[in-house]
Amino acid sequence: MGKKNLISVLDMKDQWPDLVDLAIKLKAERGHHGAPLAGKTLAMMFEKPSTRTRTSFDVAITELGGHALYLDVTKMQMGHGETVEDTARVLSRFVHGIMYRAFDYKMMDKLGEWATVPVISGLDDLEHPCQALADMVTIKEKLGSFRGKKIVYLGDGNNVCNSLLYASAIMGIDMVACCPATRMPNAEIMLGAANIATENGSKIVASHDPQEACVGADVLYTDTWISMGDDTPVDKAIKLFQMYQINDELLSIANPGCIVMHCLPAHRGQEITNEVIEGPHSVVFDQAENRLHAQKAVLYTLLKD
């Protein structure tokens, strides 16, 4: 069996439910699962700043008995005379897996194509699969199941939203991508997720009306209105997205037991109010913690002999 990547959620589509369950198992066993990745080294390549991705991957590989190697891409030869293809082949001789946090998904795809060890996306401008896995872990923990649940994503149809569409479709959750018409998710991903959802007895739909979309929601989810690398002026973003803010008004439309999620970092007072993120419906910090356990599940699955 050849090596497997996690660049898109679809790369591990058939294993996604097992990854969710494994993350929950590893969370329960934290400190008691031995060193299944002893002797394994994970290269962590960063083009973008990071708090959760860097920390969670570093701790995850360490707690599984392996070693993390931090690589600042601006201080590497790649992009300064060496091709991505050559970097991929050389790193593959040194390490057992590569995690790459990139600006451009084309670079991510090229690294994944040429590396002979697993490549894991720590985010690019098209998807954020490990975040989506942590999100599914959180939903299962908090709501107990996926079937019959409804998640409403509000705001910018960005990389987080794209991966969440795929993950929701795979797990059989109804999802509404509620975004301005000019900032909808990737159309190809939206269509692909809708087709997967149909196979799994759920549905993926688009909306531009938060008041309508949030009726009966079990999960309200948002992300920053201006992603890294997006040069949209703040005042323009506020004008475009202000009606999509998660606040007490939208929360009152959702189901009484609705949970609120945000992948962080949060800009309080923009995409979410301080009252909601600190309120009883918020599971934002449990969600952040689950990045660690989701990362462990991915590393264990891809790197263990």
PDB file of C-alpha atoms in Angstrom:
ATOM      1  CA  MET A   1       0.000   0.000   0.000  1.00  0.00           C
ATOM      2  CA  GLY A   2       1.427   3.368  -1.005  1.00  0.00           C
ATOM      3  CA  LYS A   3       1.782   6.356   1.264  1.00  0.00           C
ATOM      4  CA  LYS A   4      -1.288   8.464   1.989  1.00  0.00           C
ATOM      5  CA  ASN A   5      -1.576  12.258   2.417  1.00  0.00           C
ATOM      6  CA  LEU A   6      -4.077  14.449   4.226  1.00  0.00           C
ATOM      7  CA  ILE A   7      -4.154  17.549   2.042  1.00  0.00           C
ATOM      8  CA  SER A   8      -7.880  17.525   1.400  1.00  0.00           C
ATOM      9  CA  VAL A   9     -10.502  15.991   3.666  1.00  0.00           C
ATOM     10  CA  LEU A  10     -11.278  13.738   0.699  1.00  0.00           C
ATOM     11  CA  ASP A  11      -7.811  12.149   0.904  1.00  0.00           C
ATOM     12  CA  MET A  12      -8.987  10.195   3.966  1.00  0.00           C
ATOM     13  CA  LYS A  13     -12.709  10.215   3.224  1.00  0.00           C
ATOM     14  CA  ASP A  14     -13.211   6.509   3.917  1.00  0.00           C
ATOM     15  CA  GLN A  15     -11.243   6.707   7.180  1.00  0.00           C
ATOM     16  CA  TRP A  16     -12.855   9.896   8.468  1.00  0.00           C
ATOM     17  CA  PRO A  17     -15.330   8.248  10.904  1.00  0.00           C
ATOM     18  CA  ASP A  18     -12.524   6.060  12.276  1.00  0.00           C
ATOM     19  CA  LEU A  19     -10.280   9.119  12.713  1.00  0.00           C
ATOM     20  CA  VAL A  20     -13.003  10.826  14.775  1.00  0.00           C
ATOM     21  CA  ASP A  21     -13.363   7.778  17.027  1.00  0.00           C
ATOM     22  CA  LEU A  22      -9.598   7.325  17.321  1.00  0.00           C
ATOM     23  CA  ALA A  23      -9.147  10.968  18.358  1.00  0.00           C
ATOM     24  CA  ILE A  24     -11.726  10.515  21.122  1.00  0.00           C
ATOM     25  CA  LYS A  25     -10.016   7.281  22.236  1.00  0.00           C
ATOM     26  CA  LEU A  26      -6.559   8.872  22.299  1.00  0.00           C
ATOM     27  CA  LYS A  27      -7.964  11.819  24.243  1.00  0.00           C
ATOM     28  CA  ALA A  28      -9.314   9.473  26.900  1.00  0.00           C
ATOM     29  CA  GLU A  29      -6.005   7.600  27.015  1.00  0.00           C
ATOM     30  CA  ARG A  30      -3.792  10.691  27.141  1.00  0.00           C
ATOM     31  CA  GLY A  31      -0.633   9.866  29.035  1.00  0.00           C
ATOM     32  CA  HIS A  32      -1.276   6.137  28.810  1.00  0.00           C
ATOM     33  CA  HIS A  33      -0.938   5.190  25.145  1.00  0.00           C
ATOM     34  CA  GLY A  34       2.780   4.420  25.196  1.00  0.00           C
ATOM     35  CA  ALA A  35       5.058   5.502  22.379  1.00  0.00           C
ATOM     36  CA  PRO A  36       3.613   4.071  19.154  1.00  0.00           C
ATOM     37  CA  LEU A  37       5.562   6.583  17.037  1.00  0.00           C
ATOM     38  CA  ALA A  38       8.924   6.131  18.770  1.00  0.00           C
ATOM     39  CA  GLY A  39      11.745   6.917  16.371  1.00  0.00           C
ATOM     40  CA  LYS A  40       9.480   8.880  14.004  1.00  0.00           C
ATOM     41  CA  THR A  41      10.266  12.474  13.048  1.00  0.00           C
ATOM     42  CA  LEU A  42       7.693  14.953  11.737  1.00  0.00           C
ATOM     43  CA  ALA A  43       8.996  17.926   9.747  1.00  0.00           C
ATOM     44  CA  MET A  44       6.736  20.936  10.344  1.00  0.00           C
ATOM     45  CA  MET A  45       7.051  23.536   7.568  1.00  0.00           C
ATOM     46  CA  PHE A  46       5.522  26.954   8.248  1.00  0.00           C
ATOM     47  CA  GLU A  47       4.894  29.811   5.839  1.00  0.00           C
ATOM     48  CA  LYS A  48       2.145  31.312   8.027  1.00  0.00           C
ATOM     49  CA  PRO A  49       2.153  32.231  11.718  1.00  0.00           C
ATOM     50  CA  SER A  50       0.589  29.645  14.006  1.00  0.00           C
ATOM     51  CA  THR A  51      -0.469  29.056  17.597  1.00  0.00           C
ATOM     52  CA  ARG A  52      -2.760  26.012  17.609  1.00  0.00           C
ATOM     53  CA  THR A  53      -1.345  24.164  14.593  1.00  0.00           C
ATOM     54  CA  ARG A  54       2.273  24.363  15.670  1.00  0.00           C
ATOM     55  CA  THR A  55       1.624  23.592  19.324  1.00  0.00           C
ATOM     56  CA  SER A  56      -0.836  20.775  18.731  1.00  0.00           C
ATOM     57  CA  PHE A  57       1.306  18.969  16.161  1.00  0.00           C
ATOM     58  CA  ASP A  58       4.454  19.366  18.253  1.00  0.00           C
ATOM     59  CA  VAL A  59       2.785  18.055  21.409  1.00  0.00           C
ATOM     60  CA  ALA A  60       0.943  15.318  19.491  1.00  0.00           C
ATOM     61  CA  ILE A  61       4.028  13.742  17.922  1.00  0.00           C
ATOM     62  CA  THR A  62       5.956  14.116  21.191  1.00  0.00           C
ATOM     63  CA  GLU A  63       3.263  12.423  23.291  1.00  0.00           C
ATOM     64  CA  LEU A  64       3.138   9.578  20.777  1.00  0.00           C
ATOM     65  CA  GLY A  65       6.873   9.066  21.261  1.00  0.00           C
ATOM     66  CA  GLY A  66       8.158  10.836  18.163  1.00  0.00           C
ATOM     67  CA  HIS A  67       9.997  14.078  17.462  1.00  0.00           C
ATOM     68  CA  ALA A  68       8.943  17.353  15.834  1.00  0.00           C
ATOM     69  CA  LEU A  69      11.297  19.383  13.636  1.00  0.00           C
ATOM     70  CA  TYR A  70      10.221  23.020  13.111  1.00  0.00           C
ATOM     71  CA  LEU A  71      11.152  24.499   9.725  1.00  0.00           C
ATOM     72  CA  ASP A  72      10.614  28.171   8.893  1.00  0.00           C
ATOM     73  CA  VAL A  73      10.045  28.131   5.132  1.00  0.00           C
ATOM     74  CA  THR A  74      11.461  31.667   4.786  1.00  0.00           C
ATOM     75  CA  LYS A  75      14.777  30.290   6.023  1.00  0.00           C
ATOM     76  CA  MET A  76      14.764  27.211   3.786  1.00  0.00           C
ATOM     77  CA  GLN A  77      16.122  26.837   0.257  1.00  0.00           C
ATOM     78  CA  MET A  78      12.635  26.160  -1.127  1.00  0.00           C
ATOM     79  CA  GLY A  79      11.526  29.275  -2.963  1.00  0.00           C
ATOM     80  CA  HIS A  80      15.093  30.638  -2.918  1.00  0.00           C
ATOM     81  CA  GLY A  81      16.526  28.626  -5.764  1.00  0.00           C
ATOM     82  CA  GLU A  82      15.417  25.094  -4.890  1.00  0.00           C
ATOM     83  CA  THR A  83      12.257  23.640  -6.352  1.00  0.00           C
ATOM     84  CA  VAL A  84       9.391  22.243  -4.298  1.00  0.00           C
ATOM     85  CA  GLU A  85      10.000  18.909  -6.000  1.00  0.00           C
ATOM     86  CA  ASP A  86      13.616  18.749  -4.807  1.00  0.00           C
ATOM     87  CA  THR A  87      12.710  19.861  -1.290  1.00  0.00           C
ATOM     88  CA  ALA A  88      10.030  17.171  -1.092  1.00  0.00           C
ATOM     89  CA  ARG A  89      12.409  14.425  -2.202  1.00  0.00           C
ATOM     90  CA  VAL A  90      15.229  15.489   0.125  1.00  0.00           C
ATOM     91  CA  LEU A  91      13.012  15.854   3.211  1.00  0.00           C
ATOM     92  CA  SER A  92      11.512  12.447   2.468  1.00  0.00           C
ATOM     93  CA  ARG A  93      14.995  10.939   2.959  1.00  0.00           C
ATOM     94  CA  PHE A  94      15.305  12.535   6.408  1.00  0.00           C
ATOM     95  CA  VAL A  95      11.862  12.368   8.061  1.00  0.00           C
ATOM     96  CA  HIS A  96       8.834  10.091   8.315  1.00  0.00           C
ATOM     97  CA  GLY A  97       6.150  12.712   7.631  1.00  0.00           C
ATOM     98  CA  ILE A  98       5.752  16.370   6.662  1.00  0.00           C
ATOM     99  CA  MET A  99       3.214  18.845   7.987  1.00  0.00           C
ATOM    100  CA  TYR A 100       3.025  21.971   5.820  1.00  0.00           C
ATOM    101  CA  ARG A 101       1.228  25.234   6.636  1.00  0.00           C
ATOM    102  CA  ALA A 102       1.116  27.083   3.338  1.00  0.00           C
ATOM    103  CA  PHE A 103      -0.334  30.092   1.580  1.00  0.00           C
ATOM    104  CA  ASP A 104      -0.990  28.369  -1.762  1.00  0.00           C
ATOM    105  CA  TYR A 105      -2.721  25.002  -2.148  1.00  0.00           C
ATOM    106  CA  LYS A 106      -0.830  24.473  -5.419  1.00  0.00           C
ATOM    107  CA  MET A 107       2.408  24.365  -3.440  1.00  0.00           C
ATOM    108  CA  MET A 108       0.777  21.967  -0.977  1.00  0.00           C
ATOM    109  CA  ASP A 109      -0.350  19.667  -3.785  1.00  0.00           C
ATOM    110  CA  LYS A 110       3.086  19.708  -5.395  1.00  0.00           C
ATOM    111  CA  LEU A 111       4.810  18.853  -2.111  1.00  0.00           C
ATOM    112  CA  GLY A 112       2.342  16.016  -1.587  1.00  0.00           C
ATOM    113  CA  GLU A 113       2.894  14.723  -5.110  1.00  0.00           C
ATOM    114  CA  TRP A 114       6.681  14.581  -4.855  1.00  0.00           C
ATOM    115  CA  ALA A 115       7.210  13.574  -1.225  1.00  0.00           C
ATOM    116  CA  THR A 116       7.555   9.855  -0.603  1.00  0.00           C
ATOM    117  CA  VAL A 117       6.374  10.234   3.014  1.00  0.00           C
ATOM    118  CA  PRO A 118       2.896  11.364   4.122  1.00  0.00           C
ATOM    119  CA  VAL A 119       2.158  15.075   3.761  1.00  0.00           C
ATOM    120  CA  ILE A 120      -0.396  16.616   6.119  1.00  0.00           C
ATOM    121  CA  SER A 121      -1.939  20.010   5.510  1.00  0.00           C
ATOM    122  CA  GLY A 122      -1.691  22.394   8.431  1.00  0.00           C
ATOM    123  CA  LEU A 123      -3.791  24.814   6.319  1.00  0.00           C
ATOM    124  CA  ASP A 124      -3.613  26.332   2.875  1.00  0.00           C
ATOM    125  CA  ASP A 125      -5.867  28.773   1.051  1.00  0.00           C
ATOM    126  CA  LEU A 126      -8.268  26.041  -0.092  1.00  0.00           C
ATOM    127  CA  GLU A 127      -8.699  23.689   2.884  1.00  0.00           C
ATOM    128  CA  HIS A 128      -7.944  23.112   6.564  1.00  0.00           C
ATOM    129  CA  PRO A 129      -8.625  19.385   7.028  1.00  0.00           C
ATOM    130  CA  CYS A 130      -7.187  18.932  10.523  1.00  0.00           C
ATOM    131  CA  GLN A 131      -9.412  21.725  11.822  1.00  0.00           C
ATOM    132  CA  ALA A 132     -12.432  19.985  10.308  1.00  0.00           C
ATOM    133  CA  LEU A 133     -11.467  16.745  12.035  1.00  0.00           C
ATOM    134  CA  ALA A 134     -11.215  18.490  15.407  1.00  0.00           C
ATOM    135  CA  ASP A 135     -14.618  20.047  14.700  1.00  0.00           C
ATOM    136  CA  MET A 136     -16.212  16.639  14.101  1.00  0.00           C
ATOM    137  CA  VAL A 137     -14.636  15.304  17.303  1.00  0.00           C
ATOM    138  CA  THR A 138     -16.116  18.244  19.217  1.00  0.00           C
ATOM    139  CA  ILE A 139     -19.578  17.819  17.715  1.00  0.00           C
ATOM    140  CA  LYS A 140     -19.640  14.115  18.592  1.00  0.00           C
ATOM    141  CA  GLU A 141     -18.498  14.848  22.141  1.00  0.00           C
ATOM    142  CA  LYS A 142     -21.035  17.598  22.711  1.00  0.00           C
ATOM    143  CA  LEU A 143     -24.056  16.357  20.742  1.00  0.00           C
ATOM    144  CA  GLY A 144     -23.501  12.607  20.895  1.00  0.00           C
ATOM    145  CA  SER A 145     -24.183  11.897  17.230  1.00  0.00           C
ATOM    146  CA  PHE A 146     -24.180  13.406  13.757  1.00  0.00           C
ATOM    147  CA  ARG A 147     -27.338  12.112  12.133  1.00  0.00           C
ATOM    148  CA  GLY A 148     -30.165  14.627  12.104  1.00  0.00           C
ATOM    149  CA  LYS A 149     -27.974  17.482  13.313  1.00  0.00           C
ATOM    150  CA  LYS A 150     -27.711  20.825  11.549  1.00  0.00           C
ATOM    151  CA  ILE A 151     -24.621  23.019  11.412  1.00  0.00           C
ATOM    152  CA  VAL A 152     -24.751  26.597  10.147  1.00  0.00           C
ATOM    153  CA  TYR A 153     -21.484  28.224   9.107  1.00  0.00           C
ATOM    154  CA  LEU A 154     -21.729  32.026   9.046  1.00  0.00           C
ATOM    155  CA  GLY A 155     -19.350  34.475   7.396  1.00  0.00           C
ATOM    156  CA  ASP A 156     -16.544  34.082   4.881  1.00  0.00           C
ATOM    157  CA  GLY A 157     -16.681  30.949   2.716  1.00  0.00           C
ATOM    158  CA  ASN A 158     -12.989  30.284   3.264  1.00  0.00           C
ATOM    159  CA  ASN A 159     -10.696  27.269   3.646  1.00  0.00           C
ATOM    160  CA  VAL A 160     -12.227  26.327   7.006  1.00  0.00           C
ATOM    161  CA  CYS A 161     -15.706  26.394   5.511  1.00  0.00           C
ATOM    162  CA  ASN A 162     -14.561  24.300   2.530  1.00  0.00           C
ATOM    163  CA  SER A 163     -13.189  21.499   4.709  1.00  0.00           C
ATOM    164  CA  LEU A 164     -16.177  21.696   7.034  1.00  0.00           C
ATOM    165  CA  LEU A 165     -18.472  21.108   4.038  1.00  0.00           C
ATOM    166  CA  TYR A 166     -16.667  17.901   3.153  1.00  0.00           C
ATOM    167  CA  ALA A 167     -16.467  16.695   6.754  1.00  0.00           C
ATOM    168  CA  SER A 168     -20.147  17.395   7.437  1.00  0.00           C
ATOM    169  CA  ALA A 169     -21.176  15.579   4.270  1.00  0.00           C
ATOM    170  CA  ILE A 170     -19.057  12.538   5.135  1.00  0.00           C
ATOM    171  CA  MET A 171     -20.469  12.339   8.669  1.00  0.00           C
ATOM    172  CA  GLY A 172     -24.060  12.846   7.539  1.00  0.00           C
ATOM    173  CA  ILE A 173     -24.683  16.266   9.075  1.00  0.00           C
ATOM    174  CA  ASP A 174     -26.922  18.823   7.389  1.00  0.00           C
ATOM    175  CA  MET A 175     -24.876  21.973   6.745  1.00  0.00           C
ATOM    176  CA  VAL A 176     -25.821  25.464   5.648  1.00  0.00           C
ATOM    177  CA  ALA A 177     -23.050  27.674   4.276  1.00  0.00           C
ATOM    178  CA  CYS A 178     -24.486  31.100   5.069  1.00  0.00           C
ATOM    179  CA  CYS A 179     -22.260  33.669   3.402  1.00  0.00           C
ATOM    180  CA  PRO A 180     -22.505  36.840   1.311  1.00  0.00           C
ATOM    181  CA  ALA A 181     -23.028  36.116  -2.375  1.00  0.00           C
ATOM    182  CA  THR A 182     -19.552  37.420  -3.187  1.00  0.00           C
ATOM    183  CA  ARG A 183     -17.826  35.286  -0.525  1.00  0.00           C
ATOM    184  CA  MET A 184     -19.346  31.838  -0.967  1.00  0.00           C
ATOM    185  CA  PRO A 185     -17.276  28.660  -0.519  1.00  0.00           C
ATOM    186  CA  ASN A 186     -15.433  27.075  -3.441  1.00  0.00           C
ATOM    187  CA  ALA A 187     -18.127  26.049  -5.942  1.00  0.00           C
ATOM    188  CA  GLU A 188     -16.511  22.722  -6.850  1.00  0.00           C
ATOM    189  CA  ILE A 189     -16.168  21.765  -3.192  1.00  0.00           C
ATOM    190  CA  MET A 190     -19.739  22.829  -2.486  1.00  0.00           C
ATOM    191  CA  LEU A 191     -21.024  20.605  -5.287  1.00  0.00           C
ATOM    192  CA  GLY A 192     -18.811  17.687  -4.297  1.00  0.00           C
ATOM    193  CA  ALA A 193     -19.902  17.934  -0.674  1.00  0.00           C
ATOM    194  CA  ALA A 194     -23.559  18.109  -1.700  1.00  0.00           C
ATOM    195  CA  ASN A 195     -23.185  14.896  -3.688  1.00  0.00           C
ATOM    196  CA  ILE A 196     -21.505  13.100  -0.767  1.00  0.00           C
ATOM    197  CA  ALA A 197     -24.223  14.359   1.577  1.00  0.00           C
ATOM    198  CA  THR A 198     -26.939  12.988  -0.695  1.00  0.00           C
ATOM    199  CA  GLU A 199     -25.272   9.563  -0.566  1.00  0.00           C
ATOM    200  CA  ASN A 200     -25.231   9.771   3.234  1.00  0.00           C
ATOM    201  CA  GLY A 201     -28.816  10.955   3.668  1.00  0.00           C
ATOM    202  CA  SER A 202     -28.013  14.541   4.614  1.00  0.00           C
ATOM    203  CA  LYS A 203     -27.934  17.822   2.705  1.00  0.00           C
ATOM    204  CA  ILE A 204     -25.590  20.707   1.980  1.00  0.00           C
ATOM    205  CA  VAL A 205     -27.214  24.016   1.091  1.00  0.00           C
ATOM    206  CA  ALA A 206     -26.229  27.637   0.585  1.00  0.00           C
ATOM    207  CA  SER A 207     -27.896  30.688   2.093  1.00  0.00           C
ATOM    208  CA  HIS A 208     -27.385  34.423   2.273  1.00  0.00           C
ATOM    209  CA  ASP A 209     -29.963  34.954   5.054  1.00  0.00           C
ATOM    210  CA  PRO A 210     -28.693  34.294   8.614  1.00  0.00           C
ATOM    211  CA  GLN A 211     -32.128  34.722  10.171  1.00  0.00           C
ATOM    212  CA  GLU A 212     -33.525  31.961   7.987  1.00  0.00           C
ATOM    213  CA  ALA A 213     -30.450  29.738   8.087  1.00  0.00           C
ATOM    214  CA  CYS A 214     -30.150  29.598  11.888  1.00  0.00           C
ATOM    215  CA  VAL A 215     -33.645  28.242  12.502  1.00  0.00           C
ATOM    216  CA  GLY A 216     -33.295  24.816  14.090  1.00  0.00           C
ATOM    217  CA  ALA A 217     -29.485  24.905  14.141  1.00  0.00           C
ATOM    218  CA  ASP A 218     -27.605  22.559  16.487  1.00  0.00           C
ATOM    219  CA  VAL A 219     -24.251  24.198  15.749  1.00  0.00           C
ATOM    220  CA  LEU A 220     -23.408  27.802  14.882  1.00  0.00           C
ATOM    221  CA  TYR A 221     -19.882  28.133  13.499  1.00  0.00           C
ATOM    222  CA  THR A 222     -17.846  31.120  12.371  1.00  0.00           C
ATOM    223  CA  ASP A 223     -14.309  32.183  11.530  1.00  0.00           C
ATOM    224  CA  THR A 224     -12.500  35.478  11.138  1.00  0.00           C
ATOM    225  CA  TRP A 225     -13.832  37.708   8.377  1.00  0.00           C
ATOM    226  CA  ILE A 226     -10.332  38.472   7.097  1.00  0.00           C
ATOM    227  CA  SER A 227      -8.069  35.443   6.716  1.00  0.00           C
ATOM    228  CA  MET A 228      -4.273  35.607   6.637  1.00  0.00           C
ATOM    229  CA  GLY A 229      -3.199  36.849   3.235  1.00  0.00           C
ATOM    230  CA  ASP A 230      -6.558  38.540   2.585  1.00  0.00           C
ATOM    231  CA  ASP A 231      -6.026  42.270   1.972  1.00  0.00           C
ATOM    232  CA  THR A 232      -9.707  43.249   2.386  1.00  0.00           C
ATOM    233  CA  PRO A 233      -9.852  46.517   4.410  1.00  0.00           C
ATOM    234  CA  VAL A 234     -11.383  46.036   7.863  1.00  0.00           C
ATOM    235  CA  ASP A 235     -14.124  48.620   7.314  1.00  0.00           C
ATOM    236  CA  LYS A 236     -15.162  46.925   4.069  1.00  0.00           C
ATOM    237  CA  ALA A 237     -15.224  43.495   5.743  1.00  0.00           C
ATOM    238  CA  ILE A 238     -17.365  44.787   8.615  1.00  0.00           C
ATOM    239  CA  LYS A 239     -19.857  46.272   6.186  1.00  0.00           C
ATOM    240  CA  LEU A 240     -19.975  43.052   4.146  1.00  0.00           C
ATOM    241  CA  PHE A 241     -20.249  40.581   7.011  1.00  0.00           C
ATOM    242  CA  GLN A 242     -21.891  42.430   9.905  1.00  0.00           C
ATOM    243  CA  MET A 243     -25.260  40.684   9.482  1.00  0.00           C
ATOM    244  CA  TYR A 244     -23.461  37.312   9.801  1.00  0.00           C
ATOM    245  CA  GLN A 245     -22.099  38.003  13.284  1.00  0.00           C
ATOM    246  CA  ILE A 246     -22.906  35.279  15.841  1.00  0.00           C
ATOM    247  CA  ASN A 247     -24.685  37.138  18.625  1.00  0.00           C
ATOM    248  CA  ASP A 248     -27.493  36.572  21.106  1.00  0.00           C
ATOM    249  CA  GLU A 249     -30.115  37.365  18.470  1.00  0.00           C
ATOM    250  CA  LEU A 250     -28.991  34.622  16.083  1.00  0.00           C
ATOM    251  CA  LEU A 251     -28.402  32.216  18.947  1.00  0.00           C
ATOM    252  CA  SER A 252     -32.019  32.691  20.071  1.00  0.00           C
ATOM    253  CA  ILE A 253     -33.221  31.427  16.673  1.00  0.00           C
ATOM    254  CA  ALA A 254     -31.238  28.191  16.948  1.00  0.00           C
ATOM    255  CA  ASN A 255     -32.201  25.101  18.942  1.00  0.00           C
ATOM    256  CA  PRO A 256     -32.025  25.525  22.750  1.00  0.00           C
ATOM    257  CA  GLY A 257     -29.056  23.148  23.062  1.00  0.00           C
ATOM    258  CA  CYS A 258     -27.136  24.725  20.202  1.00  0.00           C
ATOM    259  CA  ILE A 259     -23.351  24.860  20.553  1.00  0.00           C
ATOM    260  CA  VAL A 260     -21.198  27.698  19.215  1.00  0.00           C
ATOM    261  CA  MET A 261     -17.880  27.006  17.500  1.00  0.00           C
ATOM    262  CA  HIS A 262     -15.001  29.151  16.243  1.00  0.00           C
ATOM    263  CA  CYS A 263     -11.648  27.846  14.978  1.00  0.00           C
ATOM    264  CA  LEU A 264      -9.752  30.836  16.476  1.00  0.00           C
ATOM    265  CA  PRO A 265      -8.166  33.330  16.585  1.00  0.00           C
ATOM    266  CA  ALA A 266     -11.357  35.287  17.233  1.00  0.00           C
ATOM    267  CA  HIS A 267     -11.937  38.963  16.640  1.00  0.00           C
ATOM    268  CA  ARG A 268     -14.462  39.617  19.377  1.00  0.00           C
ATOM    269  CA  GLY A 269     -17.027  42.177  18.381  1.00  0.00           C
ATOM    270  CA  GLN A 270     -16.670  41.304  14.692  1.00  0.00           C
ATOM    271  CA  GLU A 271     -17.624  37.757  13.676  1.00  0.00           C
ATOM    272  CA  ILE A 272     -18.707  36.850  17.223  1.00  0.00           C
ATOM    273  CA  THR A 273     -19.631  38.837  20.300  1.00  0.00           C
ATOM    274  CA  ASN A 274     -17.731  38.535  23.534  1.00  0.00           C
ATOM    275  CA  GLU A 275     -20.954  37.543  25.317  1.00  0.00           C
ATOM    276  CA  VAL A 276     -21.480  34.534  23.045  1.00  0.00           C
ATOM    277  CA  ILE A 277     -17.890  33.271  22.967  1.00  0.00           C
ATOM    278  CA  GLU A 278     -17.788  33.447  26.765  1.00  0.00           C
ATOM    279  CA  GLY A 279     -21.357  32.227  27.174  1.00  0.00           C
ATOM    280  CA  PRO A 280     -22.800  28.812  28.094  1.00  0.00           C
ATOM    281  CA  HIS A 281     -23.316  27.706  24.482  1.00  0.00           C
ATOM    282  CA  SER A 282     -19.663  28.208  23.530  1.00  0.00           C
ATOM    283  CA  VAL A 283     -17.450  25.131  23.113  1.00  0.00           C
ATOM    284  CA  VAL A 284     -14.678  27.111  21.440  1.00  0.00           C
ATOM    285  CA  PHE A 285     -11.900  26.162  23.837  1.00  0.00           C
ATOM    286  CA  ASP A 286     -12.858  22.491  23.952  1.00  0.00           C
ATOM    287  CA  GLN A 287     -12.772  22.669  20.151  1.00  0.00           C
ATOM    288  CA  ALA A 288      -9.274  24.185  20.275  1.00  0.00           C
ATOM    289  CA  GLU A 289      -8.094  21.443  22.640  1.00  0.00           C
ATOM    290  CA  ASN A 290      -9.379  18.816  20.255  1.00  0.00           C
ATOM    291  CA  ARG A 291      -6.878  19.951  17.632  1.00  0.00           C
ATOM    292  CA  LEU A 292      -4.305  18.039  19.706  1.00  0.00           C
ATOM    293  CA  HIS A 293      -6.272  14.805  19.744  1.00  0.00           C
ATOM    294  CA  ALA A 294      -7.291  15.086  16.089  1.00  0.00           C
ATOM    295  CA  GLN A 295      -3.636  15.585  15.145  1.00  0.00           C
ATOM    296  CA  LYS A 296      -2.696  12.515  17.164  1.00  0.00           C
ATOM    297  CA  ALA A 297      -5.251  10.424  15.301  1.00  0.00           C
ATOM    298  CA  VAL A 298      -3.900  11.586  11.937  1.00  0.00           C
ATOM    299  CA  LEU A 299      -0.259  11.048  12.885  1.00  0.00           C
ATOM    300  CA  TYR A 300      -0.943   7.614  14.365  1.00  0.00           C
ATOM    301  CA  THR A 301      -2.883   6.523  11.279  1.00  0.00           C
ATOM    302  CA  LEU A 302      -0.379   7.835   8.719  1.00  0.00           C
ATOM    303  CA  LEU A 303       2.968   7.236  10.418  1.00  0.00           C
ATOM    304  CA  LYS A 304       2.593   4.036  12.407  1.00  0.00           C
ATOM    305  CA  ASP A 305       4.189   1.013  10.742  1.00  0.00           C
TER     306      ASP A 305
END
